[in-house]
mmCIF file of C-alpha atoms in Angstrom:
data_model
loop_
_atom_site.group_PDB
_atom_site.id
_atom_site.type_symbol
_atom_site.label_atom_id
_atom_site.label_comp_id
_atom_site.label_asym_id
_atom_site.label_seq_id
_atom_site.Cartn_x
_atom_site.Cartn_y
_atom_site.Cartn_z
ATOM 1 C CA ASN A 1 13.644 -12.369 9.012
ATOM 2 C CA ALA A 2 12.072 -9.203 10.464
ATOM 3 C CA GLY A 3 10.598 -7.959 7.175
ATOM 4 C CA VAL A 4 9.983 -4.205 7.193
ATOM 5 C CA THR A 5 10.550 -2.352 10.438
ATOM 6 C CA GLN A 6 9.905 1.288 11.268
ATOM 7 C CA THR A 7 11.409 3.499 13.964
ATOM 8 C CA PRO A 8 9.934 5.128 16.012
ATOM 9 C CA LYS A 9 6.428 3.711 16.473
ATOM 10 C CA PHE A 10 5.034 6.945 17.842
ATOM 11 C CA ARG A 11 6.302 10.511 18.155
ATOM 12 C CA VAL A 12 5.001 13.891 19.254
ATOM 13 C CA LEU A 13 6.623 16.990 17.752
ATOM 14 C CA LYS A 14 6.145 20.691 18.178
ATOM 15 C CA THR A 15 5.638 22.859 15.107
ATOM 16 C CA GLY A 16 8.987 23.700 13.553
ATOM 17 C CA GLN A 17 10.881 20.751 15.013
ATOM 18 C CA SER A 18 12.656 18.299 12.777
ATOM 19 C CA MET A 19 12.824 14.533 12.841
ATOM 20 C CA THR A 20 13.802 11.508 10.805
ATOM 21 C CA LEU A 21 11.775 8.351 10.385
ATOM 22 C CA LEU A 22 13.751 5.210 9.709
ATOM 23 C CA CYS A 23 12.592 2.296 7.579
ATOM 24 C CA ALA A 24 14.649 -0.873 7.382
ATOM 25 C CA GLN A 25 14.096 -4.069 5.395
ATOM 26 C CA ASP A 26 16.060 -7.301 5.455
ATOM 27 C CA MET A 27 14.629 -8.848 2.271
ATOM 28 C CA ASN A 28 17.186 -7.347 -0.141
ATOM 29 C CA HIS A 29 14.421 -5.452 -1.957
ATOM 30 C CA GLU A 30 15.381 -2.806 -4.505
ATOM 31 C CA TYR A 31 12.232 -0.675 -4.273
ATOM 32 C CA MET A 32 11.193 1.199 -1.130
ATOM 33 C CA TYR A 33 8.328 3.613 -0.482
ATOM 34 C CA TRP A 34 7.055 6.113 2.063
ATOM 35 C CA TYR A 35 3.300 6.688 2.375
ATOM 36 C CA ARG A 36 1.156 8.757 4.660
ATOM 37 C CA GLN A 37 -2.360 7.901 5.724
ATOM 38 C CA ASP A 38 -4.764 10.428 7.203
ATOM 39 C CA PRO A 39 -7.936 9.398 9.077
ATOM 40 C CA GLY A 40 -10.498 7.827 6.756
ATOM 41 C CA MET A 41 -8.220 8.161 3.768
ATOM 42 C CA GLY A 42 -6.254 5.774 1.631
ATOM 43 C CA LEU A 43 -2.501 5.731 1.360
ATOM 44 C CA ARG A 44 -0.763 8.583 -0.421
ATOM 45 C CA LEU A 45 2.733 8.158 -1.772
ATOM 46 C CA ILE A 46 5.270 10.688 -0.469
ATOM 47 C CA HIS A 47 8.575 9.561 -1.987
ATOM 48 C CA TYR A 48 9.969 6.342 -3.308
ATOM 49 C CA SER A 49 13.264 4.768 -4.307
ATOM 50 C CA VAL A 50 14.018 2.237 -7.017
ATOM 51 C CA GLY A 51 17.487 1.487 -5.742
ATOM 52 C CA GLU A 52 20.334 2.517 -3.483
ATOM 53 C CA GLY A 53 21.256 6.152 -4.046
ATOM 54 C CA THR A 54 18.091 7.015 -5.999
ATOM 55 C CA THR A 55 14.892 8.733 -4.878
ATOM 56 C CA ALA A 56 11.835 10.171 -6.604
ATOM 57 C CA LYS A 57 8.782 12.245 -5.682
ATOM 58 C CA GLY A 58 5.366 10.726 -5.164
ATOM 59 C CA GLU A 59 1.940 12.348 -4.897
ATOM 60 C CA VAL A 60 2.562 14.503 -1.817
ATOM 61 C CA PRO A 61 6.323 15.198 -1.503
ATOM 62 C CA ASP A 62 6.226 18.789 -0.194
ATOM 63 C CA GLY A 63 7.680 19.238 3.285
ATOM 64 C CA TYR A 64 9.545 15.916 3.213
ATOM 65 C CA ASN A 65 12.976 14.769 2.149
ATOM 66 C CA VAL A 66 14.318 11.241 1.792
ATOM 67 C CA SER A 67 17.603 9.437 1.468
ATOM 68 C CA ARG A 68 18.571 5.897 0.434
ATOM 69 C CA LEU A 69 22.259 5.665 1.262
ATOM 70 C CA LYS A 70 22.062 1.942 1.971
ATOM 71 C CA LYS A 71 19.902 -0.564 0.134
ATOM 72 C CA GLN A 72 18.241 -1.777 3.305
ATOM 73 C CA ASN A 73 17.361 1.655 4.727
ATOM 74 C CA PHE A 74 15.045 4.429 3.558
ATOM 75 C CA LEU A 75 14.927 7.596 5.661
ATOM 76 C CA LEU A 76 12.096 10.136 5.679
ATOM 77 C CA GLY A 77 12.929 13.574 7.039
ATOM 78 C CA LEU A 78 10.740 16.422 8.186
ATOM 79 C CA GLU A 79 12.865 19.555 8.347
ATOM 80 C CA SER A 80 10.249 21.823 9.929
ATOM 81 C CA ALA A 81 7.197 19.919 11.098
ATOM 82 C CA ALA A 82 3.730 21.383 10.598
ATOM 83 C CA PRO A 83 0.384 20.291 12.111
ATOM 84 C CA SER A 84 -0.708 19.241 8.598
ATOM 85 C CA GLN A 85 1.933 16.522 8.773
ATOM 86 C CA THR A 86 0.131 14.790 11.628
ATOM 87 C CA SER A 87 -0.513 11.378 10.148
ATOM 88 C CA VAL A 88 0.390 7.710 10.168
ATOM 89 C CA TYR A 89 3.438 6.997 8.045
ATOM 90 C CA PHE A 90 3.934 3.625 6.408
ATOM 91 C CA CYS A 91 7.056 2.366 4.769
ATOM 92 C CA ALA A 92 7.058 -0.433 2.223
ATOM 93 C CA SER A 93 9.594 -2.392 0.255
ATOM 94 C CA SER A 94 8.831 -4.473 -2.756
ATOM 95 C CA PHE A 95 9.834 -7.644 -4.495
ATOM 96 C CA VAL A 96 9.945 -7.123 -8.245
ATOM 97 C CA ALA A 97 9.874 -9.940 -10.776
ATOM 98 C CA GLY A 98 9.784 -8.620 -14.335
ATOM 99 C CA THR A 99 6.769 -6.326 -14.465
ATOM 100 C CA GLN A 100 5.189 -7.738 -11.319
ATOM 101 C CA GLU A 101 5.659 -6.262 -7.897
ATOM 102 C CA THR A 102 4.557 -7.278 -4.400
ATOM 103 C CA GLN A 103 4.792 -4.719 -1.608
ATOM 104 C CA TYR A 104 5.508 -5.505 2.028
ATOM 105 C CA PHE A 105 4.553 -2.872 4.565
ATOM 106 C CA GLY A 106 5.888 -1.903 7.947
ATOM 107 C CA PRO A 107 3.695 -1.452 11.036
ATOM 108 C CA GLY A 108 3.555 2.342 10.739
ATOM 109 C CA THR A 109 4.774 5.392 12.647
ATOM 110 C CA ARG A 110 2.168 7.607 14.277
ATOM 111 C CA LEU A 111 3.230 11.246 14.240
ATOM 112 C CA LEU A 112 1.460 14.047 16.061
ATOM 113 C CA VAL A 113 2.569 17.623 15.390
ATOM 114 C CA LEU A 114 1.311 20.166 17.886
ATOM 115 C CA ASP B 1 -6.415 10.166 -9.862
ATOM 116 C CA ALA B 2 -7.026 6.562 -8.911
ATOM 117 C CA LYS B 3 -7.160 4.190 -11.833
ATOM 118 C CA THR B 4 -9.728 2.024 -10.050
ATOM 119 C CA THR B 5 -13.251 2.439 -8.681
ATOM 120 C CA GLN B 6 -14.474 0.491 -5.669
ATOM 121 C CA PRO B 7 -17.630 0.734 -3.525
ATOM 122 C CA PRO B 8 -16.840 2.549 -0.283
ATOM 123 C CA SER B 9 -18.250 -0.185 1.951
ATOM 124 C CA MET B 10 -19.781 -3.658 1.942
ATOM 125 C CA ASP B 11 -21.224 -6.093 4.453
ATOM 126 C CA CYS B 12 -20.892 -9.863 4.435
ATOM 127 C CA ALA B 13 -22.165 -12.515 6.827
ATOM 128 C CA GLU B 14 -19.564 -14.603 8.590
ATOM 129 C CA GLY B 15 -18.988 -17.912 6.824
ATOM 130 C CA ARG B 16 -20.293 -16.659 3.501
ATOM 131 C CA ALA B 17 -18.237 -15.704 0.462
ATOM 132 C CA ALA B 18 -17.302 -12.039 0.267
ATOM 133 C CA ASN B 19 -17.201 -10.706 -3.286
ATOM 134 C CA LEU B 20 -15.464 -7.360 -3.648
ATOM 135 C CA PRO B 21 -15.783 -5.648 -7.038
ATOM 136 C CA CYS B 22 -13.302 -3.309 -8.697
ATOM 137 C CA ASN B 23 -13.700 -1.328 -11.890
ATOM 138 C CA HIS B 24 -10.579 -0.535 -13.900
ATOM 139 C CA SER B 25 -11.986 0.397 -17.287
ATOM 140 C CA THR B 26 -8.830 2.253 -18.414
ATOM 141 C CA ILE B 27 -6.441 -0.581 -17.649
ATOM 142 C CA SER B 28 -3.675 -1.008 -20.187
ATOM 143 C CA GLY B 29 -2.564 -4.305 -21.659
ATOM 144 C CA ASN B 30 0.465 -4.794 -19.450
ATOM 145 C CA GLU B 31 -0.990 -3.623 -16.137
ATOM 146 C CA TYR B 32 -1.576 -6.167 -13.423
ATOM 147 C CA VAL B 33 -4.477 -6.059 -10.969
ATOM 148 C CA TYR B 34 -3.362 -6.217 -7.336
ATOM 149 C CA TRP B 35 -5.366 -6.522 -4.151
ATOM 150 C CA TYR B 36 -4.166 -5.487 -0.718
ATOM 151 C CA ARG B 37 -6.004 -5.178 2.557
ATOM 152 C CA GLN B 38 -5.477 -3.112 5.665
ATOM 153 C CA ILE B 39 -6.720 -4.340 8.990
ATOM 154 C CA HIS B 40 -7.347 -1.524 11.445
ATOM 155 C CA SER B 41 -4.179 0.450 12.285
ATOM 156 C CA GLN B 42 -1.867 -2.083 10.657
ATOM 157 C CA GLY B 43 0.215 -1.805 7.514
ATOM 158 C CA PRO B 44 -1.431 -3.059 4.324
ATOM 159 C CA GLN B 45 -1.023 -6.722 3.437
ATOM 160 C CA TYR B 46 -0.679 -8.198 -0.024
ATOM 161 C CA ILE B 47 -3.466 -10.614 -0.987
ATOM 162 C CA ILE B 48 -3.260 -11.592 -4.642
ATOM 163 C CA HIS B 49 -2.603 -10.293 -8.138
ATOM 164 C CA GLY B 50 -3.260 -11.276 -11.738
ATOM 165 C CA LEU B 51 -2.971 -10.185 -15.358
ATOM 166 C CA LYS B 52 -5.585 -11.997 -17.448
ATOM 167 C CA ASN B 53 -6.361 -15.360 -15.952
ATOM 168 C CA ASN B 54 -8.198 -16.048 -12.748
ATOM 169 C CA GLU B 55 -5.902 -16.627 -9.798
ATOM 170 C CA THR B 56 -6.280 -18.428 -6.490
ATOM 171 C CA ASN B 57 -4.096 -18.670 -3.428
ATOM 172 C CA GLU B 58 -4.557 -19.626 0.205
ATOM 173 C CA MET B 59 -6.184 -16.293 1.020
ATOM 174 C CA ALA B 60 -8.492 -15.519 -1.887
ATOM 175 C CA SER B 61 -9.482 -15.875 -5.519
ATOM 176 C CA LEU B 62 -9.254 -13.173 -8.176
ATOM 177 C CA ILE B 63 -11.644 -13.170 -11.100
ATOM 178 C CA ILE B 64 -10.763 -10.826 -13.986
ATOM 179 C CA THR B 65 -13.300 -10.253 -16.746
ATOM 180 C CA GLU B 66 -12.340 -11.166 -20.279
ATOM 181 C CA ASP B 67 -12.104 -7.501 -21.331
ATOM 182 C CA ARG B 68 -10.057 -6.843 -18.150
ATOM 183 C CA LYS B 69 -12.133 -3.785 -17.306
ATOM 184 C CA SER B 70 -13.229 -5.143 -13.959
ATOM 185 C CA SER B 71 -12.334 -7.757 -11.398
ATOM 186 C CA THR B 72 -13.696 -9.388 -8.270
ATOM 187 C CA LEU B 73 -11.828 -10.475 -5.181
ATOM 188 C CA ILE B 74 -13.455 -13.455 -3.507
ATOM 189 C CA LEU B 75 -12.880 -14.425 0.102
ATOM 190 C CA PRO B 76 -14.488 -17.892 0.096
ATOM 191 C CA HIS B 77 -15.441 -18.217 3.765
ATOM 192 C CA ALA B 78 -15.272 -14.823 5.419
ATOM 193 C CA THR B 79 -14.385 -14.614 9.105
ATOM 194 C CA LEU B 80 -14.469 -11.699 11.520
ATOM 195 C CA ARG B 81 -10.716 -11.340 11.015
ATOM 196 C CA ASP B 82 -11.367 -10.420 7.375
ATOM 197 C CA THR B 83 -12.903 -7.111 8.461
ATOM 198 C CA ALA B 84 -10.599 -4.590 6.785
ATOM 199 C CA VAL B 85 -10.244 -2.031 4.021
ATOM 200 C CA TYR B 86 -9.534 -3.722 0.691
ATOM 201 C CA TYR B 87 -7.594 -1.883 -1.990
ATOM 202 C CA CYS B 88 -7.642 -2.706 -5.681
ATOM 203 C CA ILE B 89 -4.666 -1.359 -7.647
ATOM 204 C CA VAL B 90 -3.603 -1.608 -11.256
ATOM 205 C CA ARG B 91 0.076 -1.347 -11.902
ATOM 206 C CA VAL B 92 3.019 -2.277 -14.052
ATOM 207 C CA VAL B 93 6.487 -1.700 -12.756
ATOM 208 C CA HIS B 94 8.165 1.300 -14.332
ATOM 209 C CA ARG B 95 10.952 3.346 -12.872
ATOM 210 C CA ASP B 96 8.812 6.487 -12.844
ATOM 211 C CA ASP B 97 5.487 4.889 -12.032
ATOM 212 C CA LYS B 98 3.563 5.957 -8.958
ATOM 213 C CA ILE B 99 1.315 3.580 -7.067
ATOM 214 C CA ILE B 100 -2.169 4.995 -6.468
ATOM 215 C CA PHE B 101 -4.034 3.250 -3.661
ATOM 216 C CA GLY B 102 -7.364 5.088 -3.661
ATOM 217 C CA LYS B 103 -9.807 4.811 -0.745
ATOM 218 C CA GLY B 104 -10.639 1.124 -1.062
ATOM 219 C CA THR B 105 -13.692 -0.801 0.152
ATOM 220 C CA ARG B 106 -14.370 -1.140 3.860
ATOM 221 C CA LEU B 107 -15.586 -4.714 4.357
ATOM 222 C CA HIS B 108 -17.615 -5.459 7.477
ATOM 223 C CA ILE B 109 -18.013 -9.115 8.380
ATOM 224 C CA LEU B 110 -21.203 -9.560 10.388
ATOM 225 C CA PRO B 111 -21.417 -12.302 13.039
#
């Protein structure tokens, strides 16, 4: 049981390049999330998904797109990377029981945009 | 805006109990209080959650006031490995709900 995994662990991009971050979970969780964390800051929600085929915007969705084609995978895309998107990206999936929810986080992807 | 207020930092001596406060004065009746922590550079880790009653697990205890407007996370015997940022979140699961983490409390365990 690997939990939540993220690919890649680290990436350097040039401004204007595109890339996709992959999040995978093997816990059969319905809910999945993408967050970004800037130095000294808390987590900010980018996009989330409450089930396969559904996505929704979080606090800071601009410049990102997501897809949830399979229940176990949640992809975060940057179509045209900007230096402001330099950050650490965390994916999470959650176990929901009624109105209670416990999130499990991946190890993070460190992205540097030059 | 975050629904919770936490002190930005706290110190605690190793071996002593660490008591981390959280104010959530606008909490609604069906919102749970959750605590997560983030050890340097790692993904956040779930600690504990509760609705009304005090809760305890192998990691910590959660004390929620009777009016539910504040809570305290207690780490009974803090170790150096407990040095982390601790996040208090209030949440009930809705399909359009957004989780707000805030900046948390940076806990320093002093040897």
